mmCIF file with all atom_site columns, C-alpha atoms in Angstrom:
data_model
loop_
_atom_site.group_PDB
_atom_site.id
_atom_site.type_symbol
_atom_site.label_atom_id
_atom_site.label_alt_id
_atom_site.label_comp_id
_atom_site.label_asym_id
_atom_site.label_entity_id
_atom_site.label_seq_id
_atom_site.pdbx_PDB_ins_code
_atom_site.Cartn_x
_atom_site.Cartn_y
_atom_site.Cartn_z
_atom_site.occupancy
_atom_site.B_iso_or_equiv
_atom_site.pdbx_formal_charge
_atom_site.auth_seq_id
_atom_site.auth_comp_id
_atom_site.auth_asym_id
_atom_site.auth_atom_id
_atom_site.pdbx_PDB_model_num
ATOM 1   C CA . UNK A 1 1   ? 0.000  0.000  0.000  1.00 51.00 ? 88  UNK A CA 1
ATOM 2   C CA . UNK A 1 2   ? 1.536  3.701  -1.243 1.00 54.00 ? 89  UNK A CA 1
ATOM 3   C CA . UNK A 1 3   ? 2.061  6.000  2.036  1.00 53.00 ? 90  UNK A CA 1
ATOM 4   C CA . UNK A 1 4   ? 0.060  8.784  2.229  1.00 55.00 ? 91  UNK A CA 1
ATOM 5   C CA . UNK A 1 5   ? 1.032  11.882 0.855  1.00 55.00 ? 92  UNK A CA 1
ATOM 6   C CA . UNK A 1 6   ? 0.650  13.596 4.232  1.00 56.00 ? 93  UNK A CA 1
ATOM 7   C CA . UNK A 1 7   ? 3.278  11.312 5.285  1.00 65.00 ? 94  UNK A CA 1
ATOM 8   C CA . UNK A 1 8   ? 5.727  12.436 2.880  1.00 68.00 ? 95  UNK A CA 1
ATOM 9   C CA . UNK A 1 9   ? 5.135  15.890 3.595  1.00 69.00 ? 96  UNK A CA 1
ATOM 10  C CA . UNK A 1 10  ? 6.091  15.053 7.653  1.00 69.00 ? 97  UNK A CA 1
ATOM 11  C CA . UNK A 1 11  ? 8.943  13.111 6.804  1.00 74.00 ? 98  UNK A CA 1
ATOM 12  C CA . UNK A 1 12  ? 10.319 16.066 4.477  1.00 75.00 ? 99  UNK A CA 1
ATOM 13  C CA . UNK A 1 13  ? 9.853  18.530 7.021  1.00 75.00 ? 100 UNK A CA 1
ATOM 14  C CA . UNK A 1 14  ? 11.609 16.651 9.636  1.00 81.00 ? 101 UNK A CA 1
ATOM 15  C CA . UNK A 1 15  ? 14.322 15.731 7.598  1.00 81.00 ? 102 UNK A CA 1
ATOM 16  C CA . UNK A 1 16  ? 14.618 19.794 7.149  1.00 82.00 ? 103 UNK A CA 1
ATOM 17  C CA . UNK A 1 17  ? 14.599 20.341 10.411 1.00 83.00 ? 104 UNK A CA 1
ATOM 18  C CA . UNK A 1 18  ? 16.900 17.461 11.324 1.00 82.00 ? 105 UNK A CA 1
ATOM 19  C CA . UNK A 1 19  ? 19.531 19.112 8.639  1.00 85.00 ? 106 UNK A CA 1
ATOM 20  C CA . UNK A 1 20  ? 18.699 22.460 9.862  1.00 86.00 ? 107 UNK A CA 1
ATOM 21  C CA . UNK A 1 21  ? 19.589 21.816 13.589 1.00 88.00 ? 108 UNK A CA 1
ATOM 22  C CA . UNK A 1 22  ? 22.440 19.974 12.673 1.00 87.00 ? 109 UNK A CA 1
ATOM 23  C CA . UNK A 1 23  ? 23.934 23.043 10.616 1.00 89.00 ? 110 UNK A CA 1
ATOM 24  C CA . UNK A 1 24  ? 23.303 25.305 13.026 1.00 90.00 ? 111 UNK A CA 1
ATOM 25  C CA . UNK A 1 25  ? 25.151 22.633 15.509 1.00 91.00 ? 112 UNK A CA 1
ATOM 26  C CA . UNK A 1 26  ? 28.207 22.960 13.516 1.00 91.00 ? 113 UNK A CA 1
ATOM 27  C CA . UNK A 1 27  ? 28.450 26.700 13.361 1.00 92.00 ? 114 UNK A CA 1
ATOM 28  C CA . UNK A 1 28  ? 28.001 27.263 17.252 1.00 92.00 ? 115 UNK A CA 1
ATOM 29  C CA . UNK A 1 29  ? 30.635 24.786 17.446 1.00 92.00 ? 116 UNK A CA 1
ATOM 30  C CA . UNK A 1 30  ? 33.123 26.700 14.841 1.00 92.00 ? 117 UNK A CA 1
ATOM 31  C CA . UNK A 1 31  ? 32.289 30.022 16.969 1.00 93.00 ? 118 UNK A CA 1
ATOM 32  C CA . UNK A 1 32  ? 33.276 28.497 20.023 1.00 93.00 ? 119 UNK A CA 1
ATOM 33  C CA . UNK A 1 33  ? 36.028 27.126 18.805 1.00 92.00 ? 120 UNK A CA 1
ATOM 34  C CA . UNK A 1 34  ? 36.766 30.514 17.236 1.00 93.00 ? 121 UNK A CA 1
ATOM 35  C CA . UNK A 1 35  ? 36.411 31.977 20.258 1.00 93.00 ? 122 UNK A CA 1
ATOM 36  C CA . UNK A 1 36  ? 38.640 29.853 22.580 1.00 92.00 ? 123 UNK A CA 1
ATOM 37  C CA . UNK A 1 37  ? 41.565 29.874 19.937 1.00 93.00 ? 124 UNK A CA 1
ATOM 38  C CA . UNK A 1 38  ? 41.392 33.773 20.216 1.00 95.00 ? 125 UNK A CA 1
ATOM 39  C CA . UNK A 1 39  ? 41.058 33.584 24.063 1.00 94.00 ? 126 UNK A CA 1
ATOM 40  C CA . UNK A 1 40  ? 44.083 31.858 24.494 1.00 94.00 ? 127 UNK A CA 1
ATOM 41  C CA . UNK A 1 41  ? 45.393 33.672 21.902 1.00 94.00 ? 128 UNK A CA 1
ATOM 42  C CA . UNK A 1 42  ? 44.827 36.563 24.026 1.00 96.00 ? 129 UNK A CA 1
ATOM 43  C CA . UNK A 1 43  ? 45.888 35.073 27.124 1.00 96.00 ? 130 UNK A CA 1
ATOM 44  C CA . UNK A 1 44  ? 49.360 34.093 25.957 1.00 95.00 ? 131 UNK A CA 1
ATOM 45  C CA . UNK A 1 45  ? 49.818 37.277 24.757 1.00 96.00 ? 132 UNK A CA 1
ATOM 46  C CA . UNK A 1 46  ? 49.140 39.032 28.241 1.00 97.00 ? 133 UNK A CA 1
ATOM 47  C CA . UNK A 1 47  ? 52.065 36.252 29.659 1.00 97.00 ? 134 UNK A CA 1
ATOM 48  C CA . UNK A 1 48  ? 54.345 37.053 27.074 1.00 97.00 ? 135 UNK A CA 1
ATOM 49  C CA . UNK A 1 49  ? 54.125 40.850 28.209 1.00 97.00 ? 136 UNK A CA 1
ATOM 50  C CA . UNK A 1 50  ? 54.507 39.855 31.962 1.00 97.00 ? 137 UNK A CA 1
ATOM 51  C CA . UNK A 1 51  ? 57.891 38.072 30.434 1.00 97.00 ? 138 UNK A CA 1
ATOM 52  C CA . UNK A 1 52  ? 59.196 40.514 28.349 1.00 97.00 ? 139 UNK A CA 1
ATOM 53  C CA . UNK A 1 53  ? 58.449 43.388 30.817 1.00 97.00 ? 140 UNK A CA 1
ATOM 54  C CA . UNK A 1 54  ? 60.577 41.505 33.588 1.00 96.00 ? 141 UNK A CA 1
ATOM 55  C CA . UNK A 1 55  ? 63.178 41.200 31.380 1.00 96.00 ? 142 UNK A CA 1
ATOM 56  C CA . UNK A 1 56  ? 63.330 44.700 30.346 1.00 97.00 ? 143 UNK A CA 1
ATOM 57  C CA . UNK A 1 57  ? 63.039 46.072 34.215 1.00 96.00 ? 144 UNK A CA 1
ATOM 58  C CA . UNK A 1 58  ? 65.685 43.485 35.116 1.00 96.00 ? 145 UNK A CA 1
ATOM 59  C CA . UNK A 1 59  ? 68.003 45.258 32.207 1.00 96.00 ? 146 UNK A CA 1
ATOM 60  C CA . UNK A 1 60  ? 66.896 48.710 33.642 1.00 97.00 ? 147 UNK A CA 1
ATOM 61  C CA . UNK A 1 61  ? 67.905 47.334 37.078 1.00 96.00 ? 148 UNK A CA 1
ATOM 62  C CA . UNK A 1 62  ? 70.888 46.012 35.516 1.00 97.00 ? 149 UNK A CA 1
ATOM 63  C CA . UNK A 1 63  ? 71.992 49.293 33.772 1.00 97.00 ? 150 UNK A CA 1
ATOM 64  C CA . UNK A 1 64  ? 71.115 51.534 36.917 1.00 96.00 ? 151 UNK A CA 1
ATOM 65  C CA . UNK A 1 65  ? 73.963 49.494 38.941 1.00 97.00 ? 152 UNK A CA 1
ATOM 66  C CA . UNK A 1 66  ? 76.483 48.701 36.330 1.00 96.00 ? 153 UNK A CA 1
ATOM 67  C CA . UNK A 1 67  ? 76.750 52.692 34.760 1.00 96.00 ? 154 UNK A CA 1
ATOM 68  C CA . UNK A 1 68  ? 75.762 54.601 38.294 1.00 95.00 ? 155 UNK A CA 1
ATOM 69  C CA . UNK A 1 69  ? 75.683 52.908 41.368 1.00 96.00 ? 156 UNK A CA 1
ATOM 70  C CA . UNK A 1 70  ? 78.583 50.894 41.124 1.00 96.00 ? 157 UNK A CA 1
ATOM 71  C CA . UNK A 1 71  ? 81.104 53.924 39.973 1.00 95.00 ? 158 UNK A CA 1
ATOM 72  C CA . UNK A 1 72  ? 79.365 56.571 42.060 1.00 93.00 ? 159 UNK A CA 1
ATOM 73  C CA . UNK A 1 73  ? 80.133 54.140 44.999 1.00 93.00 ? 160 UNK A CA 1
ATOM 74  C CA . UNK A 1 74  ? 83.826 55.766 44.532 1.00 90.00 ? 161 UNK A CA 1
ATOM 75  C CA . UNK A 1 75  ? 82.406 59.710 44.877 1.00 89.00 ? 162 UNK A CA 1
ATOM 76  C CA . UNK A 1 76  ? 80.101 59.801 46.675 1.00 91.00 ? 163 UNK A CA 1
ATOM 77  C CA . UNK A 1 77  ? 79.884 59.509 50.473 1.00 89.00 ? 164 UNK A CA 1
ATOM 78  C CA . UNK A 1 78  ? 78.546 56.460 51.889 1.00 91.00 ? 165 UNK A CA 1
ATOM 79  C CA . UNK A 1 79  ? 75.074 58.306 52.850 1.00 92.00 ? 166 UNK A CA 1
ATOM 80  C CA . UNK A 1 80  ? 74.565 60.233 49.953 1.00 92.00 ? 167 UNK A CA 1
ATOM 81  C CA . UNK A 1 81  ? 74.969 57.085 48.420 1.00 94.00 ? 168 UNK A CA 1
ATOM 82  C CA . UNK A 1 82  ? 72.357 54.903 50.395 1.00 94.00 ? 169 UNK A CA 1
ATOM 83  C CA . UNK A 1 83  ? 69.872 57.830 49.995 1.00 94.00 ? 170 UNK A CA 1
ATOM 84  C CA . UNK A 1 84  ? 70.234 58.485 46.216 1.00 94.00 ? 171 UNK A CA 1
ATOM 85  C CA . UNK A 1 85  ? 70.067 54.293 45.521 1.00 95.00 ? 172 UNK A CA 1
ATOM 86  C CA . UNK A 1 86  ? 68.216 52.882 48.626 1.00 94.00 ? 173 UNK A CA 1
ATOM 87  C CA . UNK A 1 87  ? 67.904 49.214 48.151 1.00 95.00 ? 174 UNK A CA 1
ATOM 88  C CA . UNK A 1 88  ? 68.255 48.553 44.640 1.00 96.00 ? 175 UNK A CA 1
ATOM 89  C CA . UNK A 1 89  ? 70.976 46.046 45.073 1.00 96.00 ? 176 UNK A CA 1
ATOM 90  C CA . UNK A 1 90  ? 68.283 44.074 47.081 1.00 95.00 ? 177 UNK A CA 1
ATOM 91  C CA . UNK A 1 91  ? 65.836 44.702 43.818 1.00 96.00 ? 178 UNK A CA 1
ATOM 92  C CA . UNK A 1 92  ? 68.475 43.499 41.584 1.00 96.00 ? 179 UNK A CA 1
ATOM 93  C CA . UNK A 1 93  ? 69.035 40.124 43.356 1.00 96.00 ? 180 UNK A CA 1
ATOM 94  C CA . UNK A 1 94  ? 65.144 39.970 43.561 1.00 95.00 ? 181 UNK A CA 1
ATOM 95  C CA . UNK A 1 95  ? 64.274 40.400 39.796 1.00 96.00 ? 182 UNK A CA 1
ATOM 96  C CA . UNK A 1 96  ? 67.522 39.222 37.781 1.00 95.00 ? 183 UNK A CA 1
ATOM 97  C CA . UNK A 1 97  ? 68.391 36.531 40.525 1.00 95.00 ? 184 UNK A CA 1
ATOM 98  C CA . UNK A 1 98  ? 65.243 34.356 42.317 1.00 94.00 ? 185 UNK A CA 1
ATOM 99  C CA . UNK A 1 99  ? 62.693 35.469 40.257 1.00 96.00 ? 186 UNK A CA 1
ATOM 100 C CA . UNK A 1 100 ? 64.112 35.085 36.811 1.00 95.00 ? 187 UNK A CA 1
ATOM 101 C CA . UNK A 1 101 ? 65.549 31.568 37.385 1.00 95.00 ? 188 UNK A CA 1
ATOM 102 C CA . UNK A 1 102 ? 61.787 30.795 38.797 1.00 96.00 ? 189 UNK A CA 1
ATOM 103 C CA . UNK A 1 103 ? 60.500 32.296 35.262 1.00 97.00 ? 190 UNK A CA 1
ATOM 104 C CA . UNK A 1 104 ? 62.442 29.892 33.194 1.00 96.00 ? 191 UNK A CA 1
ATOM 105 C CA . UNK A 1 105 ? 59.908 27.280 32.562 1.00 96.00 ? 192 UNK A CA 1
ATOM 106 C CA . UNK A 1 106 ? 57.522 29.774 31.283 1.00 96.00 ? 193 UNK A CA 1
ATOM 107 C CA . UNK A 1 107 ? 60.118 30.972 28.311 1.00 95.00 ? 194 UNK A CA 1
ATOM 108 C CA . UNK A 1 108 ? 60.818 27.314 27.126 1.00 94.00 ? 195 UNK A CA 1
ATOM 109 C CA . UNK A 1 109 ? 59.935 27.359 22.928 1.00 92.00 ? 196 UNK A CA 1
ATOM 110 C CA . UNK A 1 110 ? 56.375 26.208 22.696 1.00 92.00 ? 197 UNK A CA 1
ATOM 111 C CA . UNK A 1 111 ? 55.738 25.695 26.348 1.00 94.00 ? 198 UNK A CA 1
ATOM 112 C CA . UNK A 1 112 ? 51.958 24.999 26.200 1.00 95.00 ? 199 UNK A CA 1
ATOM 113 C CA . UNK A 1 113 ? 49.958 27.964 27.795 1.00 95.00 ? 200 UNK A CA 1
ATOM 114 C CA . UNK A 1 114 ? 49.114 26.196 30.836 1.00 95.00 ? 201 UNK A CA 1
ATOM 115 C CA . UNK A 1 115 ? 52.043 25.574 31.504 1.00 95.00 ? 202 UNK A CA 1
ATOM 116 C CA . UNK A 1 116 ? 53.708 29.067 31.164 1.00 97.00 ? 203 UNK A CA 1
ATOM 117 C CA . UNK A 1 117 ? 50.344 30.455 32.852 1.00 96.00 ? 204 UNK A CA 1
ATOM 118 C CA . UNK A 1 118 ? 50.777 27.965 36.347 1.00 96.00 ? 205 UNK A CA 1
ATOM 119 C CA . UNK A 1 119 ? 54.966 29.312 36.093 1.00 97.00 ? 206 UNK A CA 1
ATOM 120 C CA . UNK A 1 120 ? 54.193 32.328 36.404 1.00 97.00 ? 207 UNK A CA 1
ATOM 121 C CA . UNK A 1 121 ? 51.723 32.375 38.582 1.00 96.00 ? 208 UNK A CA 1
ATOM 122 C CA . UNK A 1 122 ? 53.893 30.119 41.063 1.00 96.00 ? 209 UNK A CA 1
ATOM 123 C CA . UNK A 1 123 ? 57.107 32.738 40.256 1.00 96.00 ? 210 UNK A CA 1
ATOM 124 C CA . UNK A 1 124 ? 55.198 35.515 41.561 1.00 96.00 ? 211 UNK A CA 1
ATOM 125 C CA . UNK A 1 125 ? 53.463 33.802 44.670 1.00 96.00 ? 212 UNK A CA 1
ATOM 126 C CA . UNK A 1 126 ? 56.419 32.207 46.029 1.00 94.00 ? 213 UNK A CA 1
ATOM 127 C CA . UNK A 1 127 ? 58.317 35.273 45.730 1.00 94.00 ? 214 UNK A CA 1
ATOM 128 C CA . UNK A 1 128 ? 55.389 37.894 47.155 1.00 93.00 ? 215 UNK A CA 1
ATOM 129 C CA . UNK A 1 129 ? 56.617 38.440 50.308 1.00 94.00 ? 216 UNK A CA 1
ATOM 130 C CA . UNK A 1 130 ? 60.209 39.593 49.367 1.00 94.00 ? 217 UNK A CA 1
ATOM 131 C CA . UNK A 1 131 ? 58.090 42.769 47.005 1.00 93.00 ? 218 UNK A CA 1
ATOM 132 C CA . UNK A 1 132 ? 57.702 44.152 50.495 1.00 92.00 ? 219 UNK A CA 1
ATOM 133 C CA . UNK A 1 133 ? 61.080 45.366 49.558 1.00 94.00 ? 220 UNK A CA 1
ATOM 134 C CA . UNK A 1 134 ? 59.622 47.741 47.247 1.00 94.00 ? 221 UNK A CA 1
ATOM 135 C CA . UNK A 1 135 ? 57.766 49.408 50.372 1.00 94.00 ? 222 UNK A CA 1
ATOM 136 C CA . UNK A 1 136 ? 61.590 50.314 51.416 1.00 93.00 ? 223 UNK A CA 1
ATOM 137 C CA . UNK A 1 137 ? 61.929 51.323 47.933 1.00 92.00 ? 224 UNK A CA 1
ATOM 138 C CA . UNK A 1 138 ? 59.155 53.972 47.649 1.00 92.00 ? 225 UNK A CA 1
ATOM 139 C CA . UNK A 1 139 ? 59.490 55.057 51.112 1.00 92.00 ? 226 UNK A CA 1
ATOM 140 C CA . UNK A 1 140 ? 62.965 56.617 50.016 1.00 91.00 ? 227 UNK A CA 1
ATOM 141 C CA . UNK A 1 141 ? 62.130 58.456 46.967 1.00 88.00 ? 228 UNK A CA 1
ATOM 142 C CA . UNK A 1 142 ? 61.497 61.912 48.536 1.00 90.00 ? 229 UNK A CA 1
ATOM 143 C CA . UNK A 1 143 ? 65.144 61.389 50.632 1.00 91.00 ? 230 UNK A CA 1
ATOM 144 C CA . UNK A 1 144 ? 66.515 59.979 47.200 1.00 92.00 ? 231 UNK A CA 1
ATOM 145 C CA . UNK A 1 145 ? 65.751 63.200 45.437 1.00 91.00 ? 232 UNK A CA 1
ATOM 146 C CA . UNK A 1 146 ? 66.911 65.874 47.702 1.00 93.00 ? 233 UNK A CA 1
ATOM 147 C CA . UNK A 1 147 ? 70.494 63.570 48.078 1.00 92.00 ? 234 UNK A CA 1
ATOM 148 C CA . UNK A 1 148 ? 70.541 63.667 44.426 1.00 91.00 ? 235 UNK A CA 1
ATOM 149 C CA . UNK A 1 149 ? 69.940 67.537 44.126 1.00 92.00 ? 236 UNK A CA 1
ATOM 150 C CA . UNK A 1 150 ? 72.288 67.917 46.852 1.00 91.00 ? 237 UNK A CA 1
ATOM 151 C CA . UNK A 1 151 ? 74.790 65.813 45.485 1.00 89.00 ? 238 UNK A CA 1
ATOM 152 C CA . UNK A 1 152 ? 75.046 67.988 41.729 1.00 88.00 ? 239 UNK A CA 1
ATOM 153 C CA . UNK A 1 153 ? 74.905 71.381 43.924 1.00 90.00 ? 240 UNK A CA 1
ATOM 154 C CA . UNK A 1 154 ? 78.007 69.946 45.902 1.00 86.00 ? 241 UNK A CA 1
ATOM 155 C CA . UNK A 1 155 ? 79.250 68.877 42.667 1.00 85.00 ? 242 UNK A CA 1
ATOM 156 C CA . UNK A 1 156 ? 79.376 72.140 40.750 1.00 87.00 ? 243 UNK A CA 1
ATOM 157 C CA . UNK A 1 157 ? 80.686 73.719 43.673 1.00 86.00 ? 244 UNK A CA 1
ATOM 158 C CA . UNK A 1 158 ? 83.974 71.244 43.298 1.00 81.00 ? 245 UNK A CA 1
ATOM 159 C CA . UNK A 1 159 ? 84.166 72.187 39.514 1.00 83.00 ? 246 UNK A CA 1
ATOM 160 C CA . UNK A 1 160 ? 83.964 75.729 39.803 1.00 82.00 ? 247 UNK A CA 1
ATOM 161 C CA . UNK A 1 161 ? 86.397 75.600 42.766 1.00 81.00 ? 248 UNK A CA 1
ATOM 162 C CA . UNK A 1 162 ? 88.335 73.363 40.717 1.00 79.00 ? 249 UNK A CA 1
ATOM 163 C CA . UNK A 1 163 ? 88.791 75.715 38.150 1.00 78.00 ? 250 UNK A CA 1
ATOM 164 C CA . UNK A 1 164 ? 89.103 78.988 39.718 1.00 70.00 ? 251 UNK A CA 1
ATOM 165 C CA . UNK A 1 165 ? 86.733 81.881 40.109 1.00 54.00 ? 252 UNK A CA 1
ATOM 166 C CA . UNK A 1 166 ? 86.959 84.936 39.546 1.00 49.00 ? 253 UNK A CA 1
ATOM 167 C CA . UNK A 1 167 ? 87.432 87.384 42.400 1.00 42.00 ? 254 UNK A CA 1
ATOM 168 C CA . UNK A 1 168 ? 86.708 91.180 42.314 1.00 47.00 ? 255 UNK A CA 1
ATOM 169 C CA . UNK A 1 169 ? 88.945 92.917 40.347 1.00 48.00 ? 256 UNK A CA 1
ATOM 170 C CA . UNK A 1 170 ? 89.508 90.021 37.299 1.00 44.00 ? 257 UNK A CA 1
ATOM 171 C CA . UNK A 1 171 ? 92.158 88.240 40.250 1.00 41.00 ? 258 UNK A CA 1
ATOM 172 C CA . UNK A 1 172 ? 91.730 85.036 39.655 1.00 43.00 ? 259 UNK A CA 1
ATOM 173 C CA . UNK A 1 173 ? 91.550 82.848 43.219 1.00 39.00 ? 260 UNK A CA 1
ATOM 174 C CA . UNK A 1 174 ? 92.330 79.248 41.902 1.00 38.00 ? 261 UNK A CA 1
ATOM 175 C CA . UNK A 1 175 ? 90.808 78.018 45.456 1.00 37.00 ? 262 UNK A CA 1
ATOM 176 C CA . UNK A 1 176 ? 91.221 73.650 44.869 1.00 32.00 ? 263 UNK A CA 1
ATOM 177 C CA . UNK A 1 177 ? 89.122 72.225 47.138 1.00 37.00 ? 264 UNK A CA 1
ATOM 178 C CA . UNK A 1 178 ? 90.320 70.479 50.362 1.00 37.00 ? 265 UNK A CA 1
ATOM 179 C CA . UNK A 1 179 ? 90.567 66.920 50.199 1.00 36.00 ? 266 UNK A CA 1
ATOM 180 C CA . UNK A 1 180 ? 86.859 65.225 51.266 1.00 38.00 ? 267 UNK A CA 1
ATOM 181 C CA . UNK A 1 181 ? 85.608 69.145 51.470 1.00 38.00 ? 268 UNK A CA 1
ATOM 182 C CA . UNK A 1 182 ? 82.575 68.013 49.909 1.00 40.00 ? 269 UNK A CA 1
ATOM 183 C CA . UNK A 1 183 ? 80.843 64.737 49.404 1.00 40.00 ? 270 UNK A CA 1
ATOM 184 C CA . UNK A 1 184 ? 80.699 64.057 45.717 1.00 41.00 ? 271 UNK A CA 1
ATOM 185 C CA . UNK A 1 185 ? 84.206 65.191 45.470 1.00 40.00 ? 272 UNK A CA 1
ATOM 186 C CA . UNK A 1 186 ? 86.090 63.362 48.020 1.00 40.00 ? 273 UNK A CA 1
ATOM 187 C CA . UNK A 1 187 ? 86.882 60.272 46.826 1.00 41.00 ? 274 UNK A CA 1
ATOM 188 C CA . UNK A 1 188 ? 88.841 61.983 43.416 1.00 38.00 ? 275 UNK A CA 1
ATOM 189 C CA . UNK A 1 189 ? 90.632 64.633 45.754 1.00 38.00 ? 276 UNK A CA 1
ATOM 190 C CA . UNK A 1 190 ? 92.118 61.640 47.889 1.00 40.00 ? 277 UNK A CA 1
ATOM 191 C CA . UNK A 1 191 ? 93.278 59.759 44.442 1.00 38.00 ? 278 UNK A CA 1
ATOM 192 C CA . UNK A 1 192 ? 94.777 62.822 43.107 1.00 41.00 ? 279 UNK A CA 1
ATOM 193 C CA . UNK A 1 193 ? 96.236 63.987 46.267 1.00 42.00 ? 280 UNK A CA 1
ATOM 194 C CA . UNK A 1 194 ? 93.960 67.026 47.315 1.00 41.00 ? 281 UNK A CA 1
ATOM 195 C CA . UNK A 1 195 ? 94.448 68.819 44.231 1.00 38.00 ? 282 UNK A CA 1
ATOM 196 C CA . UNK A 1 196 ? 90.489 68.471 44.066 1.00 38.00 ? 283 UNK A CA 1
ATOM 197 C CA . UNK A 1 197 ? 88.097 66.516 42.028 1.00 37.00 ? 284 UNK A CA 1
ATOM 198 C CA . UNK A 1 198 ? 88.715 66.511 38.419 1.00 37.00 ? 285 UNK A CA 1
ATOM 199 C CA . UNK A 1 199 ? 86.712 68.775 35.430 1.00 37.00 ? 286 UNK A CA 1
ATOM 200 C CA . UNK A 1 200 ? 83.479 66.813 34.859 1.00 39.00 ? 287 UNK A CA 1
ATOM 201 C CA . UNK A 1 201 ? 84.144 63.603 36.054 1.00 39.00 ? 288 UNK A CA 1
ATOM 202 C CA . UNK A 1 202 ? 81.694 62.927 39.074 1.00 39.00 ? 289 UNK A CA 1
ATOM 203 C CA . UNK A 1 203 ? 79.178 65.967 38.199 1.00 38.00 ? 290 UNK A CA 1
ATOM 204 C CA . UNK A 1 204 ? 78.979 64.221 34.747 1.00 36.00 ? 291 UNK A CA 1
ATOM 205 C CA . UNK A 1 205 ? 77.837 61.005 36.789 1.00 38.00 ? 292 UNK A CA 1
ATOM 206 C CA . UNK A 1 206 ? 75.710 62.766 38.481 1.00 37.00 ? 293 UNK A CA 1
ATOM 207 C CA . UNK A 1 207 ? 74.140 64.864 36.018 1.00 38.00 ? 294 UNK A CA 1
ATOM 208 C CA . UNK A 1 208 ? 73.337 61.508 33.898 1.00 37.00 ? 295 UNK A CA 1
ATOM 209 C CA . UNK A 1 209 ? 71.992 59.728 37.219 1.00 39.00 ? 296 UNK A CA 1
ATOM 210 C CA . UNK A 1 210 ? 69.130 62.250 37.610 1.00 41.00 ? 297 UNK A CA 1
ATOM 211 C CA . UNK A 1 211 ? 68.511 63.421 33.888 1.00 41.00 ? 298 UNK A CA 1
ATOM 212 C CA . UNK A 1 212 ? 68.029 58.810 33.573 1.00 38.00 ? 299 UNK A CA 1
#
């Protein structure tokens, strides 16, 4: 016996509707799988930037102590010294020391993102209590700046009495300063002998230490 033609006309609309929800299957999966692939794509990019900002303060850190607080350890007092650089020896070990070794994982080629996220994230937490360090840090940057103003001001003075002034009358005074007479002087007028600091050697320093 033929089915009836009402029968073919259900079993055409179902199959519609069975190809239908099946198409429409497929493209929410494609958008969520769009949309995960650009998550993490996301995601890694917002750990790559933690890692390549860490390196480029550890550099900073780096720089700051190989071209000013390691030869301004030789001109300037010991306190002017402390004040102007605080505790960024401590920062130094911190960043280029504990913390990057604990950050190697996370740079490995093709580490999957998981893996580079839980690094990180481990880095940092085993490490937060030694950021207190930064509290010492902050504290000293009002103290930092006036030693550093201080320290150019005692600087010039040096050079200029280095050099001679001129005293009414166009007589030149050629006053040297005495050896240690001032702090960002001292150390040069004991290697030369108290014949005074020399023309823009530690002022130089100086100079670049605040202008950076």
């Amino acid at each position: 016996m033929p089915p009836r033609r009402g029968s073919n006309i259900k079993l055409g609309v179902m199959a519609e509707l069975k190809n239908l929800f099946e198409e429409q299957a497929l493209k929410a999966a494609a958008a969520a799988k769009a949309k995960a692939e650009a998550d993490e794509r996301k995601l890694r990019a917002v750990l790559e930037e933690i890692l390549e900002t860490e390196e480029r303060y550890g550099a900073d850190l780096r720089q700051v102590h190989g071209e000013f607080l390691t030869p301004l350890r030789e001109v300037l007092d010991g306190r002017a010294h402390i004040a102007i650089f605080s505790n960024i020896e401590q920062l130094l070990e911190l960043h280029c020391g504990a913390l990057n070794a604990d950050l190697e994982p996370a740079r490995e080629a093709n580490v999957p993102l998981a893996k580079m996220g839980e690094a990180i994230a481990k880095a940092f937490i085993t490490l937060l209590p030694f950021f207190k360090m930064y509290s010492v840090y902050c504290g000293a940057k009002a103290a930092s700046s006036e030693a550093l103003d201080e320290a150019r001001a005692d600087s010039r003075r040096g050079d200029e009495e280095a050099r001679g002034v001129d005293a009414p009358g166009g007589v030149r005074s050629h006053r040297l300063p005495r050896p240690g007479s001032n702090r960002v002087g001292a150390g040069a007028a004991r290697r030369e002998g108290g014949r005074g600091a020399s023309r823009g050697g530690p002022s130089r320093g100086v100079a670049v230490a605040e202008e950076r």
